[in-house]
């Protein structure tokens, strides 16, 4: 008798794979994200010119599982329930794998699967997720209060795009955030009050849902989200209080 609760699992949309009598069949493959580069040949030059487009491509993460038949049902009925769990979402959602306990993926269940309809008590299936090219640390989801002049340390080798919540205290002048001396301006037109800045998605809004993204992310240099560098980040600010940050530390997905 298999004790599914003691088996490795993946978790998506609040449920675990072992709840569906799934066992991961074998070790999964590591897949590193591909950088988006353009190569141009130039006459008289023996090597291509490389243009970095500044992004990484999504990866496909496949979970090879064996699904065991539950009592008083059929494999077909089980597969319908599993499909409703994995394939109804049309946005990236957290995907956790028990083998990589510190991180979660942002994933979307997709890809058609074909399974032979045979009279068995089990069936082998490969479920594939489209995943963003980064994984995110679970402890990076903890919101923390940051006083002006305080520092926080990014433990990863990659920059992170945090979620910041603050109280803007002046509508007569701009408010400013400084990270390692780099200035991030919030225009006076944003007014006063609590503002949430989602730096990954480039969205900023006030209480009540008023969109102030233009006032928070745009300046004379264009789009300018807050970025936390690897290592120590010294943070200060003006015309702001109640400053809180969810750092969302990240590393390459594999």
Short mmCIF file of C-alpha atoms in Angstrom, two decimals:
data_model
loop_
_atom_site.label_atom_id
_atom_site.label_comp_id
_atom_site.label_asym_id
_atom_site.label_seq_id
_atom_site.Cartn_x
_atom_site.Cartn_y
_atom_site.Cartn_z
CA UNK A 1 0.00 0.00 0.00
CA UNK A 2 1.51 3.33 -1.06
CA UNK A 3 1.56 6.11 1.50
CA UNK A 4 1.11 9.06 -0.88
CA UNK A 5 1.59 11.60 1.91
CA UNK A 6 5.24 10.57 2.26
CA UNK A 7 6.04 10.85 -1.46
CA UNK A 8 7.60 13.88 -3.24
CA UNK A 9 4.95 16.18 -4.64
CA UNK A 10 4.28 19.41 -6.50
CA UNK A 11 1.78 21.99 -5.27
CA UNK A 12 -0.35 24.25 -7.46
CA UNK A 13 -3.47 26.31 -6.83
CA UNK A 14 -3.51 25.25 -3.20
CA UNK A 15 -3.44 21.48 -3.77
CA UNK A 16 -0.73 18.84 -3.80
CA UNK A 17 -0.20 16.18 -6.46
CA UNK A 18 -0.22 13.37 -3.89
CA UNK A 19 -3.83 14.26 -3.06
CA UNK A 20 -4.64 12.81 -6.50
CA UNK A 21 -2.80 9.47 -5.94
CA UNK A 22 0.18 10.71 -7.95
CA UNK A 23 3.75 9.51 -7.57
CA UNK A 24 6.64 11.23 -9.35
CA UNK A 25 8.14 8.42 -11.44
CA UNK A 26 11.78 9.46 -11.63
CA UNK A 27 14.17 12.36 -11.27
CA UNK A 28 13.18 15.43 -13.25
CA UNK A 29 15.36 17.22 -15.76
CA UNK A 30 16.98 20.56 -15.07
CA UNK A 31 16.15 23.18 -17.72
CA UNK A 32 18.04 26.47 -17.75
CA UNK A 33 16.37 29.51 -19.33
CA UNK A 34 17.68 30.75 -22.65
CA UNK A 35 18.91 34.32 -23.03
CA UNK A 36 17.40 36.30 -25.89
CA UNK A 37 20.27 37.33 -28.13
CA UNK A 38 20.45 38.55 -31.74
CA UNK A 39 23.54 37.83 -33.83
CA UNK A 40 24.55 40.01 -36.78
CA UNK A 41 27.22 39.17 -39.35
CA UNK A 42 29.42 42.08 -40.45
CA UNK A 43 31.72 42.04 -43.50
CA UNK A 44 35.38 42.12 -42.52
CA UNK A 45 34.70 40.84 -39.01
CA UNK A 46 35.36 37.20 -38.11
CA UNK A 47 32.80 37.03 -35.31
CA UNK A 48 29.17 38.07 -35.02
CA UNK A 49 28.05 41.21 -33.21
CA UNK A 50 25.86 40.24 -30.27
CA UNK A 51 22.80 42.27 -29.29
CA UNK A 52 21.38 41.38 -25.89
CA UNK A 53 17.62 41.98 -25.83
CA UNK A 54 17.69 42.01 -22.04
CA UNK A 55 15.34 39.15 -21.27
CA UNK A 56 15.24 35.45 -20.56
CA UNK A 57 12.79 33.05 -22.15
CA UNK A 58 10.30 31.00 -20.17
CA UNK A 59 11.12 27.36 -19.54
CA UNK A 60 9.03 24.19 -19.62
CA UNK A 61 9.01 22.19 -16.40
CA UNK A 62 7.73 18.63 -16.77
CA UNK A 63 6.58 16.40 -13.93
CA UNK A 64 6.59 12.70 -14.92
CA UNK A 65 3.99 11.03 -12.70
CA UNK A 66 2.19 7.75 -12.26
CA UNK A 67 -1.46 8.10 -11.26
CA UNK A 68 -2.92 5.19 -9.33
CA UNK A 69 -6.61 4.38 -9.61
CA UNK A 70 -8.72 5.42 -6.67
CA UNK A 71 -11.38 3.08 -5.35
CA UNK A 72 -14.97 3.53 -6.59
CA UNK A 73 -13.96 5.63 -9.61
CA UNK A 74 -12.20 5.40 -12.97
CA UNK A 75 -8.88 6.67 -14.27
CA UNK A 76 -10.83 8.82 -16.77
CA UNK A 77 -12.78 10.51 -13.96
CA UNK A 78 -9.55 11.13 -12.05
CA UNK A 79 -7.94 12.71 -15.12
CA UNK A 80 -10.89 15.06 -15.55
CA UNK A 81 -10.50 16.21 -11.95
CA UNK A 82 -6.76 16.68 -12.41
CA UNK A 83 -7.28 18.64 -15.64
CA UNK A 84 -9.65 20.96 -13.80
CA UNK A 85 -6.98 21.52 -11.18
CA UNK A 86 -4.02 22.12 -13.51
CA UNK A 87 -5.42 23.64 -16.69
CA UNK A 88 -8.18 26.10 -15.75
CA UNK A 89 -5.85 28.94 -14.78
CA UNK A 90 -4.78 31.37 -17.54
CA UNK A 91 -2.21 33.28 -15.50
CA UNK A 92 1.10 32.52 -13.83
CA UNK A 93 0.53 31.12 -10.34
CA UNK A 94 2.90 29.74 -7.67
CA UNK A 95 4.13 26.20 -8.30
CA UNK A 96 6.12 24.48 -5.56
CA UNK A 97 8.10 21.25 -5.77
CA UNK A 98 8.95 19.54 -2.49
CA UNK A 99 12.46 18.77 -3.77
CA UNK A 100 13.32 22.50 -4.01
CA UNK A 101 11.86 23.63 -0.72
CA UNK A 102 13.22 27.20 -0.60
CA UNK A 103 11.75 28.41 -3.90
CA UNK A 104 8.59 28.50 -5.97
CA UNK A 105 8.02 28.85 -9.70
CA UNK A 106 5.49 31.09 -11.40
CA UNK A 107 3.77 28.65 -13.69
CA UNK A 108 0.90 27.96 -16.04
CA UNK A 109 -0.38 24.45 -16.78
CA UNK A 110 -0.55 23.88 -20.53
CA UNK A 111 0.21 21.43 -23.39
CA UNK A 112 -2.04 18.68 -24.65
CA UNK A 113 -1.41 15.20 -23.25
CA UNK A 114 -2.40 11.90 -24.82
CA UNK A 115 -2.94 8.80 -22.68
CA UNK A 116 -3.87 5.33 -23.86
CA UNK A 117 -7.19 4.14 -22.49
CA UNK A 118 -6.13 0.77 -21.08
CA UNK A 119 -7.56 -1.38 -18.33
CA UNK A 120 -4.94 -0.70 -15.69
CA UNK A 121 -4.86 0.35 -12.09
CA UNK A 122 -2.42 3.10 -12.97
CA UNK A 123 -1.39 5.35 -15.85
CA UNK A 124 1.83 7.25 -16.62
CA UNK A 125 1.47 10.93 -17.55
CA UNK A 126 3.86 13.84 -18.11
CA UNK A 127 2.40 17.16 -16.95
CA UNK A 128 4.17 20.21 -18.39
CA UNK A 129 4.10 23.74 -16.99
CA UNK A 130 5.22 26.92 -18.70
CA UNK A 131 7.34 28.67 -16.07
CA UNK A 132 8.83 32.12 -15.81
CA UNK A 133 12.64 32.08 -16.07
CA UNK A 134 13.13 32.85 -12.38
CA UNK A 135 12.27 31.03 -9.18
CA UNK A 136 11.37 33.06 -6.11
CA UNK A 137 12.48 32.51 -2.54
CA UNK A 138 9.66 31.81 -0.10
CA UNK A 139 11.28 34.05 2.53
CA UNK A 140 11.32 36.86 -0.04
CA UNK A 141 7.54 37.04 0.30
CA UNK A 142 7.80 38.26 3.89
CA UNK A 143 6.97 41.95 4.15
CA UNK A 144 9.33 43.97 6.33
CA UNK A 145 9.34 47.52 7.70
CA UNK A 146 12.35 49.55 6.54
CA UNK A 147 13.35 52.77 8.27
CA UNK A 148 15.11 55.49 6.28
CA UNK A 149 18.84 54.81 6.48
CA UNK A 150 18.37 51.08 7.04
CA UNK A 151 19.78 48.41 4.72
CA UNK A 152 18.55 44.99 3.60
CA UNK A 153 20.66 42.28 1.99
CA UNK A 154 19.73 40.43 -1.18
CA UNK A 155 21.04 36.85 -0.67
CA UNK A 156 20.79 35.94 -4.37
CA UNK A 157 23.06 36.67 -7.35
CA UNK A 158 20.26 38.35 -9.33
CA UNK A 159 18.44 41.63 -8.92
CA UNK A 160 14.92 41.53 -7.55
CA UNK A 161 11.83 43.61 -8.32
CA UNK A 162 10.08 44.18 -5.00
CA UNK A 163 6.59 45.12 -3.94
CA UNK A 164 6.77 48.36 -1.94
CA UNK A 165 4.05 49.92 0.19
CA UNK A 166 4.49 53.45 1.52
CA UNK A 167 2.62 56.46 2.81
CA UNK A 168 3.31 59.55 0.67
CA UNK A 169 3.14 62.53 2.99
CA UNK A 170 3.28 65.50 0.60
CA UNK A 171 1.33 66.59 -2.46
CA UNK A 172 3.28 69.85 -2.79
CA UNK A 173 6.64 68.23 -3.61
CA UNK A 174 7.94 64.98 -5.05
CA UNK A 175 8.79 62.08 -2.79
CA UNK A 176 12.05 60.20 -3.33
CA UNK A 177 13.44 56.76 -2.58
CA UNK A 178 17.19 56.17 -2.68
CA UNK A 179 18.66 52.67 -3.01
CA UNK A 180 22.46 52.60 -2.82
CA UNK A 181 22.35 56.25 -3.84
CA UNK A 182 20.17 55.69 -6.91
CA UNK A 183 17.13 57.96 -6.94
CA UNK A 184 13.58 56.77 -7.61
CA UNK A 185 11.12 59.64 -7.80
CA UNK A 186 7.41 59.61 -6.99
CA UNK A 187 5.87 62.70 -8.54
CA UNK A 188 3.90 65.15 -6.42
CA UNK A 189 0.88 64.55 -8.69
CA UNK A 190 0.45 61.14 -7.00
CA UNK A 191 -0.92 63.05 -4.01
CA UNK A 192 -0.78 61.79 -0.45
CA UNK A 193 -1.75 58.46 1.08
CA UNK A 194 -0.85 54.79 0.92
CA UNK A 195 0.68 53.67 -2.40
CA UNK A 196 1.57 50.11 -3.42
CA UNK A 197 4.24 49.71 -6.11
CA UNK A 198 4.48 46.35 -7.89
CA UNK A 199 7.87 46.73 -9.56
CA UNK A 200 7.74 43.49 -11.55
CA UNK A 201 4.47 44.34 -13.27
CA UNK A 202 5.02 48.11 -13.38
CA UNK A 203 1.77 48.89 -11.58
CA UNK A 204 1.30 51.39 -8.76
CA UNK A 205 -2.01 52.15 -7.10
CA UNK A 206 -3.43 53.97 -4.11
CA UNK A 207 -6.02 52.79 -1.64
CA UNK A 208 -9.29 52.46 -3.50
CA UNK A 209 -7.54 51.25 -6.67
CA UNK A 210 -6.53 54.65 -8.12
CA UNK A 211 -3.77 53.97 -10.67
CA UNK A 212 -0.68 56.15 -10.14
CA UNK A 213 1.78 54.08 -12.21
CA UNK A 214 2.84 57.06 -14.36
CA UNK A 215 3.68 59.14 -11.32
CA UNK A 216 5.72 56.33 -9.71
CA UNK A 217 7.58 54.60 -12.55
CA UNK A 218 8.17 57.20 -15.25
CA UNK A 219 10.73 59.99 -15.30
CA UNK A 220 12.91 61.77 -17.85
CA UNK A 221 14.85 58.52 -18.38
CA UNK A 222 11.74 56.49 -19.12
CA UNK A 223 10.44 53.47 -17.22
CA UNK A 224 12.27 53.25 -13.91
CA UNK A 225 11.17 50.52 -11.44
CA UNK A 226 12.80 50.02 -8.06
CA UNK A 227 15.50 47.33 -8.17
CA UNK A 228 17.28 45.58 -5.31
CA UNK A 229 20.84 44.65 -6.24
CA UNK A 230 22.62 41.49 -5.05
CA UNK A 231 24.19 42.05 -1.66
CA UNK A 232 23.64 45.08 0.56
CA UNK A 233 20.97 47.67 -0.35
CA UNK A 234 21.00 50.91 1.66
CA UNK A 235 17.56 52.54 1.58
CA UNK A 236 16.53 56.08 2.45
CA UNK A 237 13.57 58.25 1.50
CA UNK A 238 12.02 61.71 1.78
CA UNK A 239 8.39 62.83 2.16
CA UNK A 240 7.47 59.21 2.95
CA UNK A 241 6.72 57.15 6.05
CA UNK A 242 5.32 53.67 6.80
CA UNK A 243 7.73 52.22 4.23
CA UNK A 244 7.37 48.45 3.79
CA UNK A 245 9.02 46.16 1.30
CA UNK A 246 8.40 42.63 0.10
CA UNK A 247 11.77 41.94 -1.59
CA UNK A 248 10.83 38.93 -3.73
CA UNK A 249 14.37 37.53 -3.97
CA UNK A 250 14.85 35.42 -7.08
CA UNK A 251 17.27 33.13 -8.87
CA UNK A 252 17.35 31.32 -12.20
CA UNK A 253 14.69 28.69 -12.69
CA UNK A 254 15.97 25.19 -13.39
#
